[in-house]
Tab-separated table of C-alpha atoms in Angstrom:
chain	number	residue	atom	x	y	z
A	1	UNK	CA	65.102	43.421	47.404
A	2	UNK	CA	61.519	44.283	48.784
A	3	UNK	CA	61.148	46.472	51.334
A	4	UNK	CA	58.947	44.891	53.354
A	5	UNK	CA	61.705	42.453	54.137
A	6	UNK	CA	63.102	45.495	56.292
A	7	UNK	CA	60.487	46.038	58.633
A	8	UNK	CA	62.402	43.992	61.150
A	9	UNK	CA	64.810	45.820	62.968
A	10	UNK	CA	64.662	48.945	61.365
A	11	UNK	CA	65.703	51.344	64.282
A	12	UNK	CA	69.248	52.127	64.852
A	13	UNK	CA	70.094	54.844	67.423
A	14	UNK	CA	66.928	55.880	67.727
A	15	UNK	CA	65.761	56.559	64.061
A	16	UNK	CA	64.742	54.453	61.207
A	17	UNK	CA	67.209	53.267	59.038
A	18	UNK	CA	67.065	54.269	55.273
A	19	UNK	CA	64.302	52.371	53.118
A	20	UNK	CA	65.380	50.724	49.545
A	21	UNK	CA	63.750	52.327	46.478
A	22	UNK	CA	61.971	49.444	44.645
A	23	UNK	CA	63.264	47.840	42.161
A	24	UNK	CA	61.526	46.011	39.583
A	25	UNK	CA	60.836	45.562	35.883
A	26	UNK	CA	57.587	45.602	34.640
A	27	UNK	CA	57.238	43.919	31.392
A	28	UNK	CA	56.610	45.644	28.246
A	29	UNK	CA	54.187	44.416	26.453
A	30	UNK	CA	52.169	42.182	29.198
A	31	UNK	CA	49.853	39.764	28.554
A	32	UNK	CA	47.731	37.354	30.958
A	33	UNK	CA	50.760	35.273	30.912
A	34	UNK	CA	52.249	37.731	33.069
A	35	UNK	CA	49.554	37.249	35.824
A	36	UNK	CA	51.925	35.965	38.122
A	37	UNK	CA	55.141	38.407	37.589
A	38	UNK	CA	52.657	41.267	37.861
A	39	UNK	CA	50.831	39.796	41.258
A	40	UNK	CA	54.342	39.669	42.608
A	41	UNK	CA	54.694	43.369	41.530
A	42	UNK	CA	51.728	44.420	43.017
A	43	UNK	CA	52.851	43.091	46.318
A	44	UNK	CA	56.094	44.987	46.068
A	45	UNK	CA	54.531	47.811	45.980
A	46	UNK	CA	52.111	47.041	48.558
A	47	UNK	CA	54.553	45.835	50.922
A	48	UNK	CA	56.294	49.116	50.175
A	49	UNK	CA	53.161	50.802	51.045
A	50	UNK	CA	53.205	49.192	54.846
A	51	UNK	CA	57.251	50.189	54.647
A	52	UNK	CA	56.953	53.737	54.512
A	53	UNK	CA	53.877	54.028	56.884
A	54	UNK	CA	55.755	52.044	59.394
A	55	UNK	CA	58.856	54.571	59.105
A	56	UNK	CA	56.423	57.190	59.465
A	57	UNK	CA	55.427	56.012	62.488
A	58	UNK	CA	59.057	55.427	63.592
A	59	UNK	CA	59.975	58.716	63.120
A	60	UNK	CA	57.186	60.449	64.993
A	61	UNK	CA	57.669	57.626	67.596
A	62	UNK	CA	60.767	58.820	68.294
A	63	UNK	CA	61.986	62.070	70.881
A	64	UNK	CA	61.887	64.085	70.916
A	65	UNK	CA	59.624	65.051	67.934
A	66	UNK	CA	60.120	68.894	66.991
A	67	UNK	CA	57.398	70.748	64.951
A	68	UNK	CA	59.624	70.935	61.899
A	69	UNK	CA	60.039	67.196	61.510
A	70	UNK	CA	56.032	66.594	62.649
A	71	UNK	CA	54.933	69.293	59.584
A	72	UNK	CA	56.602	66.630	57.196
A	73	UNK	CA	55.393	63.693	58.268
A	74	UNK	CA	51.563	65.075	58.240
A	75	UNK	CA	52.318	66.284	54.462
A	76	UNK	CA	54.106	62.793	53.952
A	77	UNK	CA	51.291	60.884	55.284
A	78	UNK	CA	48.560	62.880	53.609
A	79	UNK	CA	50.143	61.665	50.619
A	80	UNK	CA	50.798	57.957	51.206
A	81	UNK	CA	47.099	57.628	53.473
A	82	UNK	CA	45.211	58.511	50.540
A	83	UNK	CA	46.595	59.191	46.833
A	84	UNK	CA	49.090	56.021	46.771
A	85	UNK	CA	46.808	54.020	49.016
A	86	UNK	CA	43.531	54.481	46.501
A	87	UNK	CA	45.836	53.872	43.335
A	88	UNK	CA	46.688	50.360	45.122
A	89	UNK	CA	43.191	49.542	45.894
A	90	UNK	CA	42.406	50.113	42.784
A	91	UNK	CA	45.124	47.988	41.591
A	92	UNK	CA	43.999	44.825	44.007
A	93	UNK	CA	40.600	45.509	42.201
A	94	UNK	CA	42.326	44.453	38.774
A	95	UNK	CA	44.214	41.982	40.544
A	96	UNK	CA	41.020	40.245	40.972
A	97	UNK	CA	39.195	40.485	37.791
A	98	UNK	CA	42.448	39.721	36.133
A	99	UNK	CA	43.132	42.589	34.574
A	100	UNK	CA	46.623	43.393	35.795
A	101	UNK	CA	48.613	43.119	32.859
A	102	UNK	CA	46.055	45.784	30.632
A	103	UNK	CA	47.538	48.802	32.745
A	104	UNK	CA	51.418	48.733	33.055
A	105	UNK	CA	51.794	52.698	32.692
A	106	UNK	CA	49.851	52.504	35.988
A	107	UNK	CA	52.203	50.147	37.655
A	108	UNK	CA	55.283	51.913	36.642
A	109	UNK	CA	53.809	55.045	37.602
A	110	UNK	CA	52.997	53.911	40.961
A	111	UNK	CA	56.571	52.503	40.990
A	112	UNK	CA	57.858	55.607	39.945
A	113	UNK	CA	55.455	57.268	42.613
A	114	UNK	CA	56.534	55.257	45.662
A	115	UNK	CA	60.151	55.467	44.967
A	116	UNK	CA	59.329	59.012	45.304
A	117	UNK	CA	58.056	58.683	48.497
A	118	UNK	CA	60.963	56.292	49.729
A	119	UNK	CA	63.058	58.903	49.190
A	120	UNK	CA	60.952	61.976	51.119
A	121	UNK	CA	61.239	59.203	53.706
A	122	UNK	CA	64.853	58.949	54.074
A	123	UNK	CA	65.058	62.304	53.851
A	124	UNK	CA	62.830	63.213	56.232
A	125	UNK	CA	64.951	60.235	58.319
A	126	UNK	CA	67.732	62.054	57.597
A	127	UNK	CA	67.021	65.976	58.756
A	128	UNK	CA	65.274	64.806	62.168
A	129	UNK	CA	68.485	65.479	63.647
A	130	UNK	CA	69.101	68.510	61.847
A	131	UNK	CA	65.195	69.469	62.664
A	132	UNK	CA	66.037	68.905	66.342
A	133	UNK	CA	69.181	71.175	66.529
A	134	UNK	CA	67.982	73.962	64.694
A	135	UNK	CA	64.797	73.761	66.874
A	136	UNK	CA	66.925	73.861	70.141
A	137	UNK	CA	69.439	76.372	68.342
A	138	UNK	CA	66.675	78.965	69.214
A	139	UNK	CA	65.482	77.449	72.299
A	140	UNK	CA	68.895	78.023	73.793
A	141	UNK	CA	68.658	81.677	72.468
A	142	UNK	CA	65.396	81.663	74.378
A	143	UNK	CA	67.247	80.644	77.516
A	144	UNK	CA	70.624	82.554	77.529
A	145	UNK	CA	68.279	85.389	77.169
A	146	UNK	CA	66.275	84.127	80.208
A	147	UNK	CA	69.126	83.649	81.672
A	148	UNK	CA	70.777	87.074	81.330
A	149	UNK	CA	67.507	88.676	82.526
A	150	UNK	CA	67.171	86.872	86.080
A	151	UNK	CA	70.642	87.529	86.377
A	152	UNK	CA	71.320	89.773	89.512
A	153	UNK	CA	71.838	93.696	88.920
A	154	UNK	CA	75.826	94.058	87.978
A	155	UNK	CA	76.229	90.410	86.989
A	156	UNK	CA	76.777	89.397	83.168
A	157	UNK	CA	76.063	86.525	81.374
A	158	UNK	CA	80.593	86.471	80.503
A	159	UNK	CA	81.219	86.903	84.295
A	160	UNK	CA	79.531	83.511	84.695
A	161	UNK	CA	80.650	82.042	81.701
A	162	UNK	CA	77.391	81.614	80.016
A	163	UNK	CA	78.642	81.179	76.163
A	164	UNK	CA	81.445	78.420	77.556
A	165	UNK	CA	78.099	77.069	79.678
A	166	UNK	CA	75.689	77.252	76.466
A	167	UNK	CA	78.252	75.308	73.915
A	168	UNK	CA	78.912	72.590	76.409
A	169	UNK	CA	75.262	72.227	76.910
A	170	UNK	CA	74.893	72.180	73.014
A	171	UNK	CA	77.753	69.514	72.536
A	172	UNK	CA	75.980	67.225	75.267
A	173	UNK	CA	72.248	67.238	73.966
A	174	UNK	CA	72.642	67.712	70.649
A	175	UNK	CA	74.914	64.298	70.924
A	176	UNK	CA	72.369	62.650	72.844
A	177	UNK	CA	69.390	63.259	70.317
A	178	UNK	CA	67.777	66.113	72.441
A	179	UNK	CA	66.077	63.426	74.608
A	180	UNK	CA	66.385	64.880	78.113
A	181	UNK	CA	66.368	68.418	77.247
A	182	UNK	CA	63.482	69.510	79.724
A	183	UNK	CA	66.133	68.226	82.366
A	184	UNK	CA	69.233	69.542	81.221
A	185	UNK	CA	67.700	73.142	80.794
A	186	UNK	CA	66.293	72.881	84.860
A	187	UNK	CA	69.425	71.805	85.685
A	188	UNK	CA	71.539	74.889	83.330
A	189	UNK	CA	69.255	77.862	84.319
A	190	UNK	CA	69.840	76.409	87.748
A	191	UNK	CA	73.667	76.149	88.144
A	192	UNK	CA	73.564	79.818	86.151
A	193	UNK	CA	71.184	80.764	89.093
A	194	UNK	CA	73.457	79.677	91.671
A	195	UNK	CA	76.444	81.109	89.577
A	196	UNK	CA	74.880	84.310	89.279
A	197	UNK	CA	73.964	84.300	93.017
A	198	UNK	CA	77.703	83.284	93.864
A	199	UNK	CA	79.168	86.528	91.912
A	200	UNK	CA	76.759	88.546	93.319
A	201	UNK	CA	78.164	87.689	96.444
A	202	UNK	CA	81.467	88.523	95.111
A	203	UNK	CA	80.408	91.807	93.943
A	204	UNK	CA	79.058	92.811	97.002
A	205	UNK	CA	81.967	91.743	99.415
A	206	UNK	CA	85.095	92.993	97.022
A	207	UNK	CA	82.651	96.554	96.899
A	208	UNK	CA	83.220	96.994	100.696
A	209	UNK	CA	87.325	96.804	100.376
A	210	UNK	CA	86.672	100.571	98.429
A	211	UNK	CA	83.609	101.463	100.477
A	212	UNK	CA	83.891	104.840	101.834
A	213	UNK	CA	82.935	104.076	105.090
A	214	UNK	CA	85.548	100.888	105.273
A	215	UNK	CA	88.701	102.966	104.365
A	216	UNK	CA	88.795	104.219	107.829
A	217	UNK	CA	90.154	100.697	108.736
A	218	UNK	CA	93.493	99.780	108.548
A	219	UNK	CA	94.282	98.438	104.445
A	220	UNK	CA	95.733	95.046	105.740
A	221	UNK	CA	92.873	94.231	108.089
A	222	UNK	CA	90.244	95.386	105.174
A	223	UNK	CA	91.641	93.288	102.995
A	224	UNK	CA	92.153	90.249	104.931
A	225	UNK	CA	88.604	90.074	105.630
A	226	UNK	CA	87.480	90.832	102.560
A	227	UNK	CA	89.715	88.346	101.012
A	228	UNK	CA	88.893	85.536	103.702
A	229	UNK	CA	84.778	86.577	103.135
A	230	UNK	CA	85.110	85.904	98.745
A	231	UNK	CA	86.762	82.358	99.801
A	232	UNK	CA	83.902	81.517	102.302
A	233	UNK	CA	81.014	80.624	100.381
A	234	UNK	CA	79.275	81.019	102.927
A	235	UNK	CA	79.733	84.321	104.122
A	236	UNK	CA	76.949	86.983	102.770
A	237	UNK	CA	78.028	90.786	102.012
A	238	UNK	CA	76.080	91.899	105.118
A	239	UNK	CA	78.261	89.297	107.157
A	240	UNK	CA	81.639	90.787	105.873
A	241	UNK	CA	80.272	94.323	105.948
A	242	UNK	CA	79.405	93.589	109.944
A	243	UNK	CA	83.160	91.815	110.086
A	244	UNK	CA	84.533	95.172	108.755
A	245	UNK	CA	82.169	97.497	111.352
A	246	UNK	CA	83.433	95.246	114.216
A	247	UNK	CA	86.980	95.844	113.122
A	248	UNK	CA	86.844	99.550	112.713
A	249	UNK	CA	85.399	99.533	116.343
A	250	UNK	CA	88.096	97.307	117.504
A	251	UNK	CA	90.139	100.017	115.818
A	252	UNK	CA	88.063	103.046	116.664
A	253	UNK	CA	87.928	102.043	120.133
A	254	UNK	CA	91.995	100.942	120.911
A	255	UNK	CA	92.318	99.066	124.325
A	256	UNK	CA	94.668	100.162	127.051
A	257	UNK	CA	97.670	98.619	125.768
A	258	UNK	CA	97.697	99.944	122.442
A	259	UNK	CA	97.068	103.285	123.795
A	260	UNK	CA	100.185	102.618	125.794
A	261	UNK	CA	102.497	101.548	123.062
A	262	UNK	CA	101.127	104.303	120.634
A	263	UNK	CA	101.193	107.338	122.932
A	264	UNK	CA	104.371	105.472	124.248
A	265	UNK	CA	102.942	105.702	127.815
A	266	UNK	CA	104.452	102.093	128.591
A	267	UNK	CA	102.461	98.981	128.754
A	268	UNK	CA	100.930	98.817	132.550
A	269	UNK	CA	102.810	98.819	135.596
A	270	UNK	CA	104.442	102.020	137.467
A	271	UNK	CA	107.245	103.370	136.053
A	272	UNK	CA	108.770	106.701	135.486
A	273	UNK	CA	109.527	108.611	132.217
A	274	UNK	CA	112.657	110.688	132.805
A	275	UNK	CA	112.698	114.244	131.647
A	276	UNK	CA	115.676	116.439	131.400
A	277	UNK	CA	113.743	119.648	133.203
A	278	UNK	CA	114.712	120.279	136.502
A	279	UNK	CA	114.468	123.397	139.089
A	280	UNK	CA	117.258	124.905	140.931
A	281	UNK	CA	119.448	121.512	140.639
A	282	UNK	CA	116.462	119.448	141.498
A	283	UNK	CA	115.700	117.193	138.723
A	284	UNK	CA	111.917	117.194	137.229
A	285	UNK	CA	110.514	113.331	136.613
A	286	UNK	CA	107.038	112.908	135.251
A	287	UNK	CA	105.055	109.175	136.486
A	288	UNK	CA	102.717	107.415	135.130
A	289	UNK	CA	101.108	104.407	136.681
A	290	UNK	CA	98.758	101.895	135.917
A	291	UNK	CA	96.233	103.429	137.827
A	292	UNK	CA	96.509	106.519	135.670
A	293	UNK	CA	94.560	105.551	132.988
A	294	UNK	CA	90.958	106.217	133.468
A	295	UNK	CA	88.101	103.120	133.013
A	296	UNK	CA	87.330	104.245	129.600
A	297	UNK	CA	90.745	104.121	128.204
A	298	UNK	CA	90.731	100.067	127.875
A	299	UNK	CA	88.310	100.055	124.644
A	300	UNK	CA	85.921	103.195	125.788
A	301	UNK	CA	87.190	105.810	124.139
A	302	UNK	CA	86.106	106.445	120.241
A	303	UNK	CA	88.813	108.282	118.039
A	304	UNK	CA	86.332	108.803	115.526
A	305	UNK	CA	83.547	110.323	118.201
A	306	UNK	CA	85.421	112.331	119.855
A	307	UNK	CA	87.912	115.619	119.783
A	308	UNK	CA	91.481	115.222	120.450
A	309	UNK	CA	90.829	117.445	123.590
A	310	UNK	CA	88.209	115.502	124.440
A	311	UNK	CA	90.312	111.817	123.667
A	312	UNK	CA	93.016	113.585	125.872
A	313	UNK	CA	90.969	113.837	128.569
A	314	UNK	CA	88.948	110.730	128.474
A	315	UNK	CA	92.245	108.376	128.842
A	316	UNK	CA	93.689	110.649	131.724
A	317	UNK	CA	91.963	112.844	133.484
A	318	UNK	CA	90.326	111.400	136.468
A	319	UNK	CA	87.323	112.587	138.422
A	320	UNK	CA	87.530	114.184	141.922
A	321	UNK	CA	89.361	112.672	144.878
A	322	UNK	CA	91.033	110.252	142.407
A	323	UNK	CA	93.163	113.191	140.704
A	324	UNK	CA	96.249	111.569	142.796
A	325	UNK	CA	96.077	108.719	140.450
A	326	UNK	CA	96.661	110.954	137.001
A	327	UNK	CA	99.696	111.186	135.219
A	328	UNK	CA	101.861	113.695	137.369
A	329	UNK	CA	105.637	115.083	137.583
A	330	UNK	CA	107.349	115.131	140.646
A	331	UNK	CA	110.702	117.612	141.691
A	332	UNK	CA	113.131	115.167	143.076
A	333	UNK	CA	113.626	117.192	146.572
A	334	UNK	CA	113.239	113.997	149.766
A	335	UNK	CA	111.343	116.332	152.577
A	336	UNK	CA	111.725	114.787	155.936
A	337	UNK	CA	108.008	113.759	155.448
A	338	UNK	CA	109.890	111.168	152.668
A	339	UNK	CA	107.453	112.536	150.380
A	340	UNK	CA	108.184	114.424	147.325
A	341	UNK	CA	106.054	117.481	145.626
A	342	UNK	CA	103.895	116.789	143.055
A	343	UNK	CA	102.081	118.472	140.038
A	344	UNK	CA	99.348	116.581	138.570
A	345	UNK	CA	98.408	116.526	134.720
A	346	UNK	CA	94.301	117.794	135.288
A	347	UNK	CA	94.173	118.035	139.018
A	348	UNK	CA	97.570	120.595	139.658
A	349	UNK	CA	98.636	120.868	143.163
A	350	UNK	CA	96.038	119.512	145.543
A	351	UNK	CA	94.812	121.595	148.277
A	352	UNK	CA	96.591	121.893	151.644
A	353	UNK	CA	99.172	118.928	149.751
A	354	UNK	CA	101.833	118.061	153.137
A	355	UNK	CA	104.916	117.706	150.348
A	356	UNK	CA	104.662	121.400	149.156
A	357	UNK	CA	103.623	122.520	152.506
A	358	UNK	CA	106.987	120.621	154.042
A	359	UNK	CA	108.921	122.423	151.220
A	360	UNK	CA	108.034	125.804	152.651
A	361	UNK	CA	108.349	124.662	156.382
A	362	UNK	CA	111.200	122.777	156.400
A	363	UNK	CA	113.468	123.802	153.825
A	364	UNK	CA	112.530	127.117	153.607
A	365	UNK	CA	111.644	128.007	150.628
A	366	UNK	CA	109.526	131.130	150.095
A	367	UNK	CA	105.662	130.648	148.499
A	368	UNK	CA	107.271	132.365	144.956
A	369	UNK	CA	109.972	129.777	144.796
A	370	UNK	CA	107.548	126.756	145.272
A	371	UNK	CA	105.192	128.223	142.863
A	372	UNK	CA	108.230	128.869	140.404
A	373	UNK	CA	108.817	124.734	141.255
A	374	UNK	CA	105.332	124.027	140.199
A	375	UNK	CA	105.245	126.071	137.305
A	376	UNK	CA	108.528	124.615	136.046
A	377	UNK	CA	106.814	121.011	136.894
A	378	UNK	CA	103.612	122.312	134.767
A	379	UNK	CA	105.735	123.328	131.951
A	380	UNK	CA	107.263	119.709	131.490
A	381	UNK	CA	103.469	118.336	131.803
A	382	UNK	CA	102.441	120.584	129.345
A	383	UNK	CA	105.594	119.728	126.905
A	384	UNK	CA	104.412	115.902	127.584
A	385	UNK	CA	100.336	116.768	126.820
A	386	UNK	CA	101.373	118.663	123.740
A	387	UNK	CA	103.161	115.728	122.628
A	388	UNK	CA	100.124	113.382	123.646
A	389	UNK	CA	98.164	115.726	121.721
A	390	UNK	CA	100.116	116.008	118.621
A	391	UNK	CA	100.022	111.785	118.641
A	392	UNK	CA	96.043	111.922	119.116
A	393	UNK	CA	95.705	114.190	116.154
A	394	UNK	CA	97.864	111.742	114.028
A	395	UNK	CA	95.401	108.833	114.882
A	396	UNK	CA	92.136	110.805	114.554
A	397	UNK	CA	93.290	111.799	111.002
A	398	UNK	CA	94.266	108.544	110.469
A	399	UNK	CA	90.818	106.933	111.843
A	400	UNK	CA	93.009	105.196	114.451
A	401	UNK	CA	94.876	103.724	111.713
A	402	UNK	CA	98.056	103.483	113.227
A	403	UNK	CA	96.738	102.919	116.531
């Protein structure tokens, strides 16, 4: 078969298909005789010539073209450009003067020659492949390494998968001939880029559930934030971190009615907390009222900021004429007045007060007895503050946690 008759179609995914070594006999002894046998060699071999510079050019046609596989087909064509190609010139040159059959070592050796060639060809047909992956072997060294590097601070190539990432993107080029490379290595540094930048998110939102500042707020609400933040794609470190700051200050700062519930103060309203003091038969009840609470207690007052003294004060104590509004306890003694005496929490007994007046006036008691009354009444406010207190402390060392 000549292989010139292959020229046709010779591409098949991409790369040329495998040339056929020549293959025929020249005759012994030739004589002119033989002119016709030998012409037909000669174009066998020419033809062959054509064959292998058109799979030359196939090859490098084809992408892409790696310096490996272009170093062989510059050697290859060296070689077939200009030894084979002045051997058959001077060959045609015999042709003409008839003098074909007076050099058959020539032929042969030219046979021998270009069957030589053919089979650099189909080798060199044959490693483009191999060319190609070894070439984009260390390419893809090149870019895991790039990779790693632009990789943010505490962020691995493993934590984003990067060997799993790298195979895959071996598998998929490699099978496709290397062709859109250029593309496929935008579009892998890229999704590592974004991959990096998602764990780095990560990082710096699951850092603030141990941050020293954020264990002051409650576990449950730290982690439910942080925990809703690493599901929201969306939501930056500095986001959840500001998330976390407005939740301690929710926490730092409790409103009225947890106050209430914690310090056990009831939840609004009037209403009285019964005590089991009393004074000469009269029974001791401390009060509490709504009104009681100062303006800063409903989400003014910081636990953190502040001492307990000073927390104390700031939810109860009111300022001047308003001292009848604090927290007070009251000696269960109806004067004819139908008021009864009363010892506020900050403000005592206020001056010239009718009920305490009325006790001395009307029922006779002597000014050492009524103080006894109010001292009695101060004692059960002060067994109630020390309580208040003791309840402060706990959420102050706590950082309000179980307010």
């Amino acid at each position: 078969m000549q292989p010139g008759s292959r020229l046709a179609g010779r591409m098949q995914n991409g790369l040329a298909m495998k040339l056929s070594k020549i293959s025929v006999n020249v005759p012994r002894k030739p004589s002119k005789a033989d002119k016709s046998a030998l012409e037909r060699i000669l174009k066998t071999l020419l033809d062959t010539q054509k064959a292998i510079g058109a799979a030359l050019d196939e090859i490098k046609a084809s992408e892409p073209l790696v310096p490996a596989t272009v170093d062989k087909i510059q050697k290859q064509r060296k070689i077939t450009d200009r030894s084979r190609a002045a051997e058959l010139k001077d060959l045609e040159k015999s042709a003409k003067r008839g003098e074909l059959h007076t050099n058959p070592a020539k032929l042969e050796r030219l046979i021998k020659d270009l069957n030589a060639d053919i089979a650099k060809i189909n080798d060199i047909e044959g490693s483009v492949h191999n060319d190609r992956d070894l070439y984009f072997g260390q390419e893809l060294d090149a870019i895991a390494d790039e990779i790693e590097r632009n990789l943010p601070k505490g962020v691995s190539g493993a934590r984003i998968g990067l060997p799993g990432l790298i195979q895959r993107f071996t598998r998929k080029n490699s099978k496709a001939g290397w062709k859109n490379f250029s593309k496929e290595r935008k579009a892998l540094i890229e999704a590592c880029r974004d991959l990096g930048a998602e764990e780095d998110r990560k990082n710096g939102i699951s850092a603030l559930a141990s941050d020293r500042e954020m264990l002051k707020l409650k576990y449950k609400t730290r982690h439910k934030i942080v925990e809703a933040g690493l599901k929201d794609k969306k939501k930056t470190p500095a986001a959840v971190r500001k998330e976390l700051e407005d939740a301690f200050a929710e926490q730092d700062k409790p409103s009225k009615a947890r106050w209430a519930g914690f310090l056990q103060l009831g939840a609004g309203g009037s209403y009285t907390l019964q005590q089991s003091g009393a004074f000469r038969g009269a029974k001791i009840h401390l009060t509490m009222s709504k009104d009681s609470w100062t303006s800063a207690a409903d989400g003014g007052v910081s636990i953190k900021d502040n001492s307990v003294q000073q927390i104390f004060e700031k939810l109860l104590k009111q300022s001047g004429a308003n001292g009848w509004k604090e927290l007070h306890a009251t000696l269960e003694v109806r004067l004819p007045c139908g008021k009864n005496p009363h010892v506020f929490l900050f403000a005592g007994v206020p001056p010239r007060n009718q009920a305490w007046t009325e006790l001395e006036s009307q029922t006779g008691w002597s000014a050492k007895l009524a103080a006894d009354a109010q001292a009695a009444m101060r004692g059960e406010l002060d067994k109630l503050a020390t309580a208040l207190k003791k309840k402060i402390k706990e959420a102050k060392d706590q950082h309000g946690a179980p307010v």
